[in-house]
Coordinates of C-alpha atoms and ligand atoms in Angstrom, one line a residue:
X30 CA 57.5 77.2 -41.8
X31 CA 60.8 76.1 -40.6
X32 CA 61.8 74.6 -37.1
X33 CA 63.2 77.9 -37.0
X34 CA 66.4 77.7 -33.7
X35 CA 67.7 74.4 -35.0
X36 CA 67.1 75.2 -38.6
X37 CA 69.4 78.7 -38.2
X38 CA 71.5 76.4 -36.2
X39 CA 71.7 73.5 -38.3
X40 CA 72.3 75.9 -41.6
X41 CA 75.9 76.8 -40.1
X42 CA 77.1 73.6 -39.2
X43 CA 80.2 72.8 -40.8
X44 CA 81.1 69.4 -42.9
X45 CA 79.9 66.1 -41.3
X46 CA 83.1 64.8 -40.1
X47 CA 84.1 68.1 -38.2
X48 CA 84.5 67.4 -34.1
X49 CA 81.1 68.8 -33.0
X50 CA 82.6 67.7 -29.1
X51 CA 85.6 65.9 -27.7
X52 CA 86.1 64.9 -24.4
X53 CA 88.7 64.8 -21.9
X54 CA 89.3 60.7 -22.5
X55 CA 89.3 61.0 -26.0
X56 CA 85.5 60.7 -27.3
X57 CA 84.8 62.6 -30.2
X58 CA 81.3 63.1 -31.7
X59 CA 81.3 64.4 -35.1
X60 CA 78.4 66.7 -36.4
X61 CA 77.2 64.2 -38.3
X62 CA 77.1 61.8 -35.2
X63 CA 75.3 64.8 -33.9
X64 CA 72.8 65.0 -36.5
X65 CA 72.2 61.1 -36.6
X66 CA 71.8 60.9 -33.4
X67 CA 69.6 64.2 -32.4
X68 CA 67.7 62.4 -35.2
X69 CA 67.4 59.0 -33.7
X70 CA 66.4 61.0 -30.3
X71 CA 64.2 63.1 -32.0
X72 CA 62.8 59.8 -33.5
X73 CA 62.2 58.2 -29.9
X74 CA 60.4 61.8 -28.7
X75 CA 57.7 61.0 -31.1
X76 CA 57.8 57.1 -30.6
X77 CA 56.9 58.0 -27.3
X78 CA 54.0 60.1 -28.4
X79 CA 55.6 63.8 -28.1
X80 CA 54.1 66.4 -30.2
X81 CA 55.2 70.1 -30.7
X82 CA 54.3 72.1 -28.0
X83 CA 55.0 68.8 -25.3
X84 CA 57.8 69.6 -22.2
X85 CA 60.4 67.2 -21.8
X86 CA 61.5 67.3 -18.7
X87 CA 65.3 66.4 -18.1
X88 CA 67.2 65.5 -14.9
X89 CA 70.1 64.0 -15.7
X90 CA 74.5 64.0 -15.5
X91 CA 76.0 65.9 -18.1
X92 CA 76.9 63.9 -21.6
X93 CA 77.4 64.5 -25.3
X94 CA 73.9 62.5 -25.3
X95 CA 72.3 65.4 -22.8
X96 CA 73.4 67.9 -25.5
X97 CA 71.5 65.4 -28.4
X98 CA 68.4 65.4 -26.2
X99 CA 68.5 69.0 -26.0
X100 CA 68.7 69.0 -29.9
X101 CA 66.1 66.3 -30.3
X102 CA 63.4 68.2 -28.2
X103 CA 64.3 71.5 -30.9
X104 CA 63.5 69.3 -33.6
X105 CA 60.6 67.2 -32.3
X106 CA 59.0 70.7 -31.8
X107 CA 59.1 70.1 -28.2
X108 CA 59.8 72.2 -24.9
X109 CA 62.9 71.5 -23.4
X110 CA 63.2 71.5 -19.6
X111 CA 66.2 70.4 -18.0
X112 CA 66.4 70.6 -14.4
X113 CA 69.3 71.6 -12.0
X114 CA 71.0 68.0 -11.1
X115 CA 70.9 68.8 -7.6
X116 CA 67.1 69.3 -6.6
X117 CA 65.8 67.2 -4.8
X118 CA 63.0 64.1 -5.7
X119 CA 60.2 67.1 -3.8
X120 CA 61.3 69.6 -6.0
X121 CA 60.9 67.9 -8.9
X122 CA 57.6 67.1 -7.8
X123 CA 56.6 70.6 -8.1
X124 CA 58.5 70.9 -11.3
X125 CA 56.9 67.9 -13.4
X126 CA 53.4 69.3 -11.3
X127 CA 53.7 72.6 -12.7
X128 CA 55.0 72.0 -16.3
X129 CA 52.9 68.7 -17.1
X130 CA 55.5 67.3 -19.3
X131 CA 55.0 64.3 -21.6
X132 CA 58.2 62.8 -21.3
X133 CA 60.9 62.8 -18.1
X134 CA 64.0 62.2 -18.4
X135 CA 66.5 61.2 -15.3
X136 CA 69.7 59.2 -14.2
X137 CA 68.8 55.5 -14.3
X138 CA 70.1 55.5 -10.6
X139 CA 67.4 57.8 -9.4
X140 CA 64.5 56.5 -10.9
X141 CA 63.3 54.8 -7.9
X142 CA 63.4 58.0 -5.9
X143 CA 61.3 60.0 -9.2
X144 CA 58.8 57.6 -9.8
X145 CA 55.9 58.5 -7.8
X146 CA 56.6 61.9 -8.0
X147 CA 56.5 61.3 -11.9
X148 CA 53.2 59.3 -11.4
X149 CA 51.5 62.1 -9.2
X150 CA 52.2 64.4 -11.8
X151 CA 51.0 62.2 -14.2
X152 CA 53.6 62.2 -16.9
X153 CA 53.0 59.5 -19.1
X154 CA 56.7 58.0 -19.5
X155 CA 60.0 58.1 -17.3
X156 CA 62.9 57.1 -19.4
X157 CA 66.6 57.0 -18.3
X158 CA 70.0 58.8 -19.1
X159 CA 72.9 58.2 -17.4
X160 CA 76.4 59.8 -17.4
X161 CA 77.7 57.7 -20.2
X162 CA 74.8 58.0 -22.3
X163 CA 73.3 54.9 -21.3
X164 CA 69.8 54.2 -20.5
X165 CA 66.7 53.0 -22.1
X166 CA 65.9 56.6 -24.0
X167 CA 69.0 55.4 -25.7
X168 CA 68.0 51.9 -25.9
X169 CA 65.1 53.2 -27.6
X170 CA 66.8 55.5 -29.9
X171 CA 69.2 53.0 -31.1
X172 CA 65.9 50.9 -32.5
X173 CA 64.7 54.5 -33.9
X174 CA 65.5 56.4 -37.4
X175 CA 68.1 58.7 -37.8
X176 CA 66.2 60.4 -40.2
X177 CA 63.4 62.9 -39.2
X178 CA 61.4 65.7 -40.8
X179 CA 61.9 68.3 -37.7
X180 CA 58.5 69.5 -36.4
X181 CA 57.3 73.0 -38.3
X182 CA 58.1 75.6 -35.5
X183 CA 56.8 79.5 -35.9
X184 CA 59.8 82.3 -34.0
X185 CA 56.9 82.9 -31.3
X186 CA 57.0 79.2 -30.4
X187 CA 58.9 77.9 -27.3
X188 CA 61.9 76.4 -27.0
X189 CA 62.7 75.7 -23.5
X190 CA 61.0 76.4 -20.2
X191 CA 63.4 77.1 -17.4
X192 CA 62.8 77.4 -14.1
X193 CA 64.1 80.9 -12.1
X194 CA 66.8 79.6 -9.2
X195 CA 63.2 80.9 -7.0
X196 CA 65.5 82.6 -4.1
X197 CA 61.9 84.3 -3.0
X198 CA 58.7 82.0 -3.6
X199 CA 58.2 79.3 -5.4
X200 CA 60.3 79.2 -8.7
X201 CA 59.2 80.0 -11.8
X202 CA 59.1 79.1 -15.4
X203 CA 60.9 81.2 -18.2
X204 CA 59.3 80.7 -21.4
X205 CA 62.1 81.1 -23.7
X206 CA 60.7 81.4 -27.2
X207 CA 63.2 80.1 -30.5
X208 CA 63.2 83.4 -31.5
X209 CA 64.7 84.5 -27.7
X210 CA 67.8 81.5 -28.2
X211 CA 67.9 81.8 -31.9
X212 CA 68.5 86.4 -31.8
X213 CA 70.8 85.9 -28.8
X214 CA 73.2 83.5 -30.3
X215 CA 73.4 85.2 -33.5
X216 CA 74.2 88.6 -31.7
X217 CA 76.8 86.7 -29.6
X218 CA 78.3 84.8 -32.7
X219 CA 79.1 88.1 -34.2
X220 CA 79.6 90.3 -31.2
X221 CA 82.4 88.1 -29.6
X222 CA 83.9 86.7 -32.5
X223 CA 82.9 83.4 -33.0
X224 CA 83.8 81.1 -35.7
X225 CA 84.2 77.7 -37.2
X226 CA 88.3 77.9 -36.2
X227 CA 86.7 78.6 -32.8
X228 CA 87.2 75.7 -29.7
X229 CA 85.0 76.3 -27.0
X230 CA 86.1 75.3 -23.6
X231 CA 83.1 74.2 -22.0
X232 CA 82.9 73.1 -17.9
X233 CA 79.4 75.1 -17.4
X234 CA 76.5 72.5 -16.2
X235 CA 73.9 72.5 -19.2
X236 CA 70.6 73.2 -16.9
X237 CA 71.5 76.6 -16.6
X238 CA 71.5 79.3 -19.3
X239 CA 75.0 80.1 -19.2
X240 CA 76.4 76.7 -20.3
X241 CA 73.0 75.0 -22.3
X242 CA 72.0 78.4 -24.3
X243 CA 75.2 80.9 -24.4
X244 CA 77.7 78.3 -24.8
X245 CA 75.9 75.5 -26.8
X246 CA 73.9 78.0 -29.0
X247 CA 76.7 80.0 -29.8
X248 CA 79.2 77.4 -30.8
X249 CA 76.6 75.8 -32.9
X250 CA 75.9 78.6 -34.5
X251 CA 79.6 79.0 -35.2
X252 CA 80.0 75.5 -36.7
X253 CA 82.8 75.3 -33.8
X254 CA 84.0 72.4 -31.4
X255 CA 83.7 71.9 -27.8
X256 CA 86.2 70.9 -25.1
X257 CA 83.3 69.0 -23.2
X258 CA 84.4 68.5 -19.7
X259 CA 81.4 66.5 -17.2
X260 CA 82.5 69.3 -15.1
X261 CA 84.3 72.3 -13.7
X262 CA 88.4 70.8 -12.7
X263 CA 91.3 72.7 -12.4
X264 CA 94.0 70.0 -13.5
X265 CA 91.5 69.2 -16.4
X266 CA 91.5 72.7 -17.5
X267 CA 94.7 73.7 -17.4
X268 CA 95.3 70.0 -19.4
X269 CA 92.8 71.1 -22.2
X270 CA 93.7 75.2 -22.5
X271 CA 96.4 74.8 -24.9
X272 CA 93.7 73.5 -27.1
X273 CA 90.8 75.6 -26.6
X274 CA 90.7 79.3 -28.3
X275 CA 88.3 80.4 -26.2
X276 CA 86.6 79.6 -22.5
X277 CA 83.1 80.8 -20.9
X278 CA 83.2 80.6 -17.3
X279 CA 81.9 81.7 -13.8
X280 CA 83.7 83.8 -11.8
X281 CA 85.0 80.8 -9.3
X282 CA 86.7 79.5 -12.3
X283 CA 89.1 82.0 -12.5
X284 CA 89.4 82.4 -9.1
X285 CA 90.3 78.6 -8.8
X286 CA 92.5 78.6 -11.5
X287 CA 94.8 81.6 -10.5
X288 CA 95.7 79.3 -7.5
X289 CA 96.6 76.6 -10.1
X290 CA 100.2 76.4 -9.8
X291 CA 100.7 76.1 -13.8
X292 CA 98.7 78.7 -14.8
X293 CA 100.8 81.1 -16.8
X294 CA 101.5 83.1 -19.8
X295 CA 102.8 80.5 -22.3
X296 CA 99.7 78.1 -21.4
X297 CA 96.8 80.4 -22.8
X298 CA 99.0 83.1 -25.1
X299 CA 97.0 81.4 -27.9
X300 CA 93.5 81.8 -26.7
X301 CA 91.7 84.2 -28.4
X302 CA 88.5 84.7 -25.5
X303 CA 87.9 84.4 -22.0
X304 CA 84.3 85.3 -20.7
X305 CA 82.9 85.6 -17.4
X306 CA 79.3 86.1 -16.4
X307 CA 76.3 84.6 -14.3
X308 CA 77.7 86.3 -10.9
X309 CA 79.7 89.4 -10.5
X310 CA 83.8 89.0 -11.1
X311 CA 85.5 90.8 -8.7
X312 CA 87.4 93.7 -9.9
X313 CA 90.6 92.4 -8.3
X314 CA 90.1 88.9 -10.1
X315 CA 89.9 90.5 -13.2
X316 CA 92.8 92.6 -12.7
X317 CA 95.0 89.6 -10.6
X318 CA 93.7 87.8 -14.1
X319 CA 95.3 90.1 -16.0
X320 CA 98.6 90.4 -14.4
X321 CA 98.9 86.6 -14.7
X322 CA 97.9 85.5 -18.2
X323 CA 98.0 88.7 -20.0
X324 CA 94.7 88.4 -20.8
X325 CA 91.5 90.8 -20.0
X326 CA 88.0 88.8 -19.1
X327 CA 85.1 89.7 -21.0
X328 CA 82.7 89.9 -18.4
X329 CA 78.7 90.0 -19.7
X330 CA 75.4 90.2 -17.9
X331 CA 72.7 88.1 -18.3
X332 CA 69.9 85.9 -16.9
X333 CA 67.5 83.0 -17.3
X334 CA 64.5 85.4 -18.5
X335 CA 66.2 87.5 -20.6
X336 CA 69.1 85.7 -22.4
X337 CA 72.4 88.0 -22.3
X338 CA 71.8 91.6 -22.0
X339 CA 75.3 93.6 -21.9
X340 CA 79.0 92.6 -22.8
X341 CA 81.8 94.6 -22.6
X342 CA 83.8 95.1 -26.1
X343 CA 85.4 92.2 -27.8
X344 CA 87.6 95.5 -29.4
X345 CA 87.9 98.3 -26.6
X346 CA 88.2 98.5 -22.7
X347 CA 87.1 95.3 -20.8
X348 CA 86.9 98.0 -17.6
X349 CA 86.8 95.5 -14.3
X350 CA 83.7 95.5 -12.3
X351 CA 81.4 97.1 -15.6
X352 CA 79.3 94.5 -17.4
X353 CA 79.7 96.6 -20.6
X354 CA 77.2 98.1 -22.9
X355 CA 73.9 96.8 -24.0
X356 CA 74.0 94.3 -27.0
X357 CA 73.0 95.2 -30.1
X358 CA 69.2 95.0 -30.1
X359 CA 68.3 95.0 -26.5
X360 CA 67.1 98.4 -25.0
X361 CA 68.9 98.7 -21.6
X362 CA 67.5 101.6 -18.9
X363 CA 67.8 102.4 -15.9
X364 CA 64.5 103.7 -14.0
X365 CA 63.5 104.9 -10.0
X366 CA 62.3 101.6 -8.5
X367 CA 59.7 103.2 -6.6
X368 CA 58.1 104.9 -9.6
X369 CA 59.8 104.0 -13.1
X370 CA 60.4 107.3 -14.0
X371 CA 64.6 107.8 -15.8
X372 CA 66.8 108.9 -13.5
X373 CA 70.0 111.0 -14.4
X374 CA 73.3 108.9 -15.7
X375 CA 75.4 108.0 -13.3
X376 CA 72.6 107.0 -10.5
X377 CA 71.7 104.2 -9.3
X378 CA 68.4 102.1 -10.5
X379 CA 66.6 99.4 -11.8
X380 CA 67.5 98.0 -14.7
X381 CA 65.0 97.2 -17.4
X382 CA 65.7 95.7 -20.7
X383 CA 63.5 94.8 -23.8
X384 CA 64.6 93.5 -26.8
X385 CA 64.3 89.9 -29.1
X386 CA 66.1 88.3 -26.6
X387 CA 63.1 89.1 -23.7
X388 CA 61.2 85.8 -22.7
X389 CA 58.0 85.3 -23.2
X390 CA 57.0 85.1 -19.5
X391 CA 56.6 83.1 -16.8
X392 CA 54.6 79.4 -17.4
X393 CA 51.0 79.3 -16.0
X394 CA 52.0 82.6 -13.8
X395 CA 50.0 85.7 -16.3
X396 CA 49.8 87.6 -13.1
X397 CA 53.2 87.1 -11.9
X398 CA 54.3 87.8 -15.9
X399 CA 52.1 90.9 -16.0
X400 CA 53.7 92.4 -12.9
X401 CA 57.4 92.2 -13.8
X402 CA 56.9 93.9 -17.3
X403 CA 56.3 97.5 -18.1
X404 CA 53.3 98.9 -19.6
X405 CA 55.8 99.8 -22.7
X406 CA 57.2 96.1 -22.8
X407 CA 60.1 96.3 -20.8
X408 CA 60.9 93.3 -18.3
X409 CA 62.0 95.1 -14.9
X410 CA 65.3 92.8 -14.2
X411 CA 65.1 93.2 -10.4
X412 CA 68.9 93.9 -10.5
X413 CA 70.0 97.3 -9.6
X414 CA 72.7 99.5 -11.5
X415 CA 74.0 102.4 -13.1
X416 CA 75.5 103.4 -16.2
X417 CA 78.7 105.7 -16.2
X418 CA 79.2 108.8 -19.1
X419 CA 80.7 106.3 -21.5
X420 CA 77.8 103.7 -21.6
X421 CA 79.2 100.8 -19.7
X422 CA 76.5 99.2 -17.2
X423 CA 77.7 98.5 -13.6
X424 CA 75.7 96.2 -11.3
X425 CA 75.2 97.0 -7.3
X426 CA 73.4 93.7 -7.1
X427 CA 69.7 92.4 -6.8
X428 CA 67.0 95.1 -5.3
X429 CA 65.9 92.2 -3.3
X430 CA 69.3 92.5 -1.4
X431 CA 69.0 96.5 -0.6
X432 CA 69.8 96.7 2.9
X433 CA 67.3 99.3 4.1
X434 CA 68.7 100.4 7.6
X435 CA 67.1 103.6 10.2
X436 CA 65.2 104.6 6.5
X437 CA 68.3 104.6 4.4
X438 CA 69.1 102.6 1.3
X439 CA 72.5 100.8 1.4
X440 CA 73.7 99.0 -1.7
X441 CA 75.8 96.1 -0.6
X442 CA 78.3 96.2 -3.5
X443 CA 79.0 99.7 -2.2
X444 CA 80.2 98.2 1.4
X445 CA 81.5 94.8 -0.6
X446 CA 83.9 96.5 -2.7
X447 CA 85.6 99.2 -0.1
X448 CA 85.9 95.8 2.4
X449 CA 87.3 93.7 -0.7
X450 CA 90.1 96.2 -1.1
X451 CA 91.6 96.0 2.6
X452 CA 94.8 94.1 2.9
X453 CA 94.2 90.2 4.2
X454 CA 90.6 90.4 2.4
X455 CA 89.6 87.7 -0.2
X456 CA 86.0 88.9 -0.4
X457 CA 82.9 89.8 2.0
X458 CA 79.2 89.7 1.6
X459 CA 77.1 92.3 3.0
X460 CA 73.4 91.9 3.8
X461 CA 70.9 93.4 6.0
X462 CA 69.5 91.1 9.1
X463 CA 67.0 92.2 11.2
X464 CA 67.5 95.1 13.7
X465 CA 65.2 96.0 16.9
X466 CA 66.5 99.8 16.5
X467 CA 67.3 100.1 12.3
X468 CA 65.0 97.7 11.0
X469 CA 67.7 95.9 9.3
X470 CA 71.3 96.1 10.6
X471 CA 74.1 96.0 7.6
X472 CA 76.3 92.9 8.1
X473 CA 79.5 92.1 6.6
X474 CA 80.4 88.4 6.4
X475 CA 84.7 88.3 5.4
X476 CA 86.8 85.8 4.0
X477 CA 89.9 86.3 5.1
X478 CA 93.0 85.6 3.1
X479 CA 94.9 82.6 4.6
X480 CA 97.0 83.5 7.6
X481 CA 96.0 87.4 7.6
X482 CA 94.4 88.8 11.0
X483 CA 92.6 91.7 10.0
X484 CA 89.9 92.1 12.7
X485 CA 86.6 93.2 13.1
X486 CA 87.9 96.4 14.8
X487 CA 90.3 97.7 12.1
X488 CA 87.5 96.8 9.5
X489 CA 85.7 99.2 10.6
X490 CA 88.8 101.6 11.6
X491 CA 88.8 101.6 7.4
X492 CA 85.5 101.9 6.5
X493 CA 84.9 104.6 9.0
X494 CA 87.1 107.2 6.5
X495 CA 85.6 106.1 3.3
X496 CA 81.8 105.0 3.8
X497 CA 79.1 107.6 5.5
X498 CA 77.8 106.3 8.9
X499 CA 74.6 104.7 8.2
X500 CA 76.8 102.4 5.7
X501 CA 78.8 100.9 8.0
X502 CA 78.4 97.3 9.6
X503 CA 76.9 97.2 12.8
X504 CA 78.6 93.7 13.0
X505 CA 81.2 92.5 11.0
X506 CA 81.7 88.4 11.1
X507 CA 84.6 86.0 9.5
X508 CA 83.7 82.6 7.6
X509 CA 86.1 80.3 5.7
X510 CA 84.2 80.9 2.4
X511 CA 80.9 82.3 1.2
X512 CA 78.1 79.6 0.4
X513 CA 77.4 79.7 -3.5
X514 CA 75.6 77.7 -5.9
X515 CA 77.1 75.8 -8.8
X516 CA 76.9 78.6 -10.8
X517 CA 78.8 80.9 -8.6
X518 CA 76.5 83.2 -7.0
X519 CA 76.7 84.1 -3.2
X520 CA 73.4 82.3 -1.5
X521 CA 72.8 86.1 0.8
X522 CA 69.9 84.2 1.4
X523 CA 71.7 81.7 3.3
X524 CA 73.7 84.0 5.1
X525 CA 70.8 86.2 6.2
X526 CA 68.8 82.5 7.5
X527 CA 72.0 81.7 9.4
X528 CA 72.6 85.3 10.9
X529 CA 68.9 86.2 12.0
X530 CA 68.6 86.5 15.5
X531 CA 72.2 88.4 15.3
X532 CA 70.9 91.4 16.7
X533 CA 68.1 90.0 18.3
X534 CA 70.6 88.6 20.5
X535 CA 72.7 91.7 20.9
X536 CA 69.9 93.5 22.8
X537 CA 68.1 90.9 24.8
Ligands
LIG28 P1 70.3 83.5 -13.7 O1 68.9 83.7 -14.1 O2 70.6 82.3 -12.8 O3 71.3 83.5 -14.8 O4 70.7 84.7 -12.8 C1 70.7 86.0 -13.3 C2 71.2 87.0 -12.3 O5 72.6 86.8 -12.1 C3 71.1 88.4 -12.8 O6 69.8 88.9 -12.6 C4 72.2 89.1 -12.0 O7 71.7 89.4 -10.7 C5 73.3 88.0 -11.9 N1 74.3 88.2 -12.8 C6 74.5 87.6 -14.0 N2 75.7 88.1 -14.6 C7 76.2 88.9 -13.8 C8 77.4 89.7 -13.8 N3 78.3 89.7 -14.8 N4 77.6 90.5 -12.7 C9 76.8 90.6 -11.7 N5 75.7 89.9 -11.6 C10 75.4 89.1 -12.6

């Protein structure tokens, strides 16, 4: 049997001296280089005593050599696990605890910190990676062969184990089989366009889905290039468009960028893609967009357990605020979340999707995995959302964030959108916080544009026409900017923790 993901992979790339990655200073790895040196990782994996089936856990900055490690694990037959940069030396305590990886991989500046968290989980060795590629994995690697026989892999086999963001409970493990990474990019590849001609601007972090699996995948699966930038930079971007043809991006990106004074027309006429995905795009972004660069976003949907589930057309209506129609493949409904049953078109529900691209379930959790799937197979998303006459798939936002309020359901995307659209607004949040009289009260939290004084009072003034009484904010508050993670999704969670005893101390 073959090592199936990197063998489809592998059996696309183009000839070996084609730029695999470039980077903004100049640093070009090849796909040779790429194949050497995956192989020379991969070597090092088994040096170490990694055997298919092993986790390799990975903390560490961003690099062409990250991407290789990612690689070597595929080949080595082992389970890649990288690990959000940011979380902290307890976190990954949990993490190594719960995964029980062979091998963990970190910045040579934080090893100090990881050590005993390492030893308490019993890993057997701590190796180092730093932002320039240095550290003694690499040491090792250099000393290793650059050829290696990649590890015999069945499509049911996993891949990669990543853990959930966890905004409720503890997080969780998404056992992504080859078979999950290897359908997805193929259906992407042809869905979107992608070809060897193809130059993939890429400013994602590589823990996450979005920028390790539908970026890297896909490109690879291409036989394209990457613009690799460490990270997300407006000046960088706007240096490196006019020689991308394509970009995939969170929605903050394109928000940053249309304040970039030298965004326009001429600079990205040539590019032949721009995607948005892993939080919702704001119809007015797409739109402002639009106006600015003459081009239309793609905007998919997607997440860590299920790989992408909808995109709009690459041919047809990019329609702002819809996530598009369900990829070729995936089976996308839309049930009561009380009791499962269909519910009529146009109605709002919860989504559930099956399909190649479905994970596997959730490491060590069989209850937890037995629960969020349906009897007939289908993995219950926990996102809410409709689906108008012509197909497309709109999301309201997660069930978990339903405001119920006096017994009725309020979906914040509903409030969001109709306070988005009022003069001097950049965007709001709505969530529910607890209410002596409603249970929960809705809450709006706005951003106000620079300079504008729109005020709580004529707020609600406007929403009073256009949104039935129980919808309405009971209190409606300002901040300077909504707190988000690095992939661009509103923490509500945050909001909700800092706005608790709001009403509490309204009626005391
Ligand atoms: P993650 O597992 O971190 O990729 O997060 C997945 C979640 O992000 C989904 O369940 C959705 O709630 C949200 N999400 C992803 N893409 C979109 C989108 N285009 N619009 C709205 N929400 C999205």
């Amino acid at each position: 049997m073959s090592a199936h993901l990197y063998d489809a992979l592998r059996a696309c790339f183009p000839q070996r001296d084609k730029p695999f990655l470039t980077t903004p200073d100049g640093r070009v790895v090849s796909y040779g280089e790429l194949e050497e040196g995956s192989g020379r990782l991969a070597s090092a994996l088994r040096g170490l005593g990694v055997e298919p089936g092993d986790r390799v856990a990975v903390q560490v900055e961003k690099s062409p050599e990250a991407v290789l490690l990612y690689l070597a694990c595929l080949r080595a037959g082992a389970v890649f696990l990288p690990l959000n940069t940011a979380y902290t030396p307890a976190e990954i305590g949990y993490f190594l605890g719960d995964a029980g990886p062979k091998v963990f991989v970190c910045d040579p500046a934080r090893r100090g910190k990881l050590t005993d968290a390492a030893n308490e989980a019993s890993v057997a060795h701590i190796e180092t990676l730093d932002a320039q590629g240095r550290g003694s994995l690499t040491d090792k690697a250099r000393r290793a062969s650059a050829k290696f026989t990649n590890a015999s892999r069945e499509p049911d086999d996993l891949a990669a184990i990543l853990y959930t963001s966890g905004t409720t409970g503890r997080s969780k493990g998404a056992m992504l089989t080859q078979e999950n990474l290897a359908s997805n990019a193929r259906t992407l590849v042809d869905y979107w366009g992608f070809g060897p001609n193809d130059v993939l601007l890429h400013a994602l972090p590589i823990y996450h889905t979005h920028g390790l699996f539908v970026a890297l995948n896909t490109l690879l699966m291409a036989g394209g290039s990457l613009l690799f930038l460490p990270r997300f930079d407006a000046d960088t971007v706007i240096r490196l468009l006019p020689k991308a043809t394509s970009m995939m991006a969170v929605p903050t990106f394109y928000t940053r960028l249309l304040q970039h004074p030298e965004l326009d027309p001429a600079l990205v006429k040539h590019m032949r893609l721009f995607t948005s995905g892993s939080a919702p795009l704001l119809a007015e972004t797409h739109r402002e967009w639009g106006a600015k660069t003459g081009h239309s976003v793609l905007e998919r949907y997607g997440m860590t357990e299920t790989n992408m589930n909808t995109s709009n057309p690459y041919e047809g209506e990019r329609i702002p605020g819809a996530v598009g129609f369900p990829l070729p493949e995936v089976s996308l409904r839309i049930v009561d979340p009380e009791t499962g049953a269909p519910i009529a078109r146009g109605e709002v529900g919860m989504i559930e999707v099956a399909g190649p691209n479905v994970f596997k379930g959730y490491w060590r959790m069989p209850e937890k995995t037995a629960e969020e799937f349906t009897k007939d197979g289908y993995f219950k998303t926990g996102d809410l959302g409709r689906m108008d006459e012509k197909g497309y798939v709109y999301i309201v936002g997660r069930g978990k964030d339903l405001v119920i309020t006096g017994g009725f359901n309020v979906y914040p995307k509903e409030v969001e959108t109709e306070i988005d659209a009022l003069p001097g607004v950049v965007e709001s949040a709505v969530i529910g916080v607890p209410h002596p009289d409603f249970g929960e009260g809705v809450t709006a939290v706005v951003v106000r544009k620079q300079g504008a004084t729109i005020d709580e009072r004529e707020i609600s003034r406007a929403l009073d026409a256009r949104l039935a009484k129980f919808k309405l904010p009971k209190r409606i508050l300002f901040a300077d900017n909504l707190p988000r993670n690095a992939m661009g999704k509103v923490q509500k969670n945050e909001l909700r923790s800092t706005y608790q005893d709001l009403y509490k101390k309204a009626a005391s």
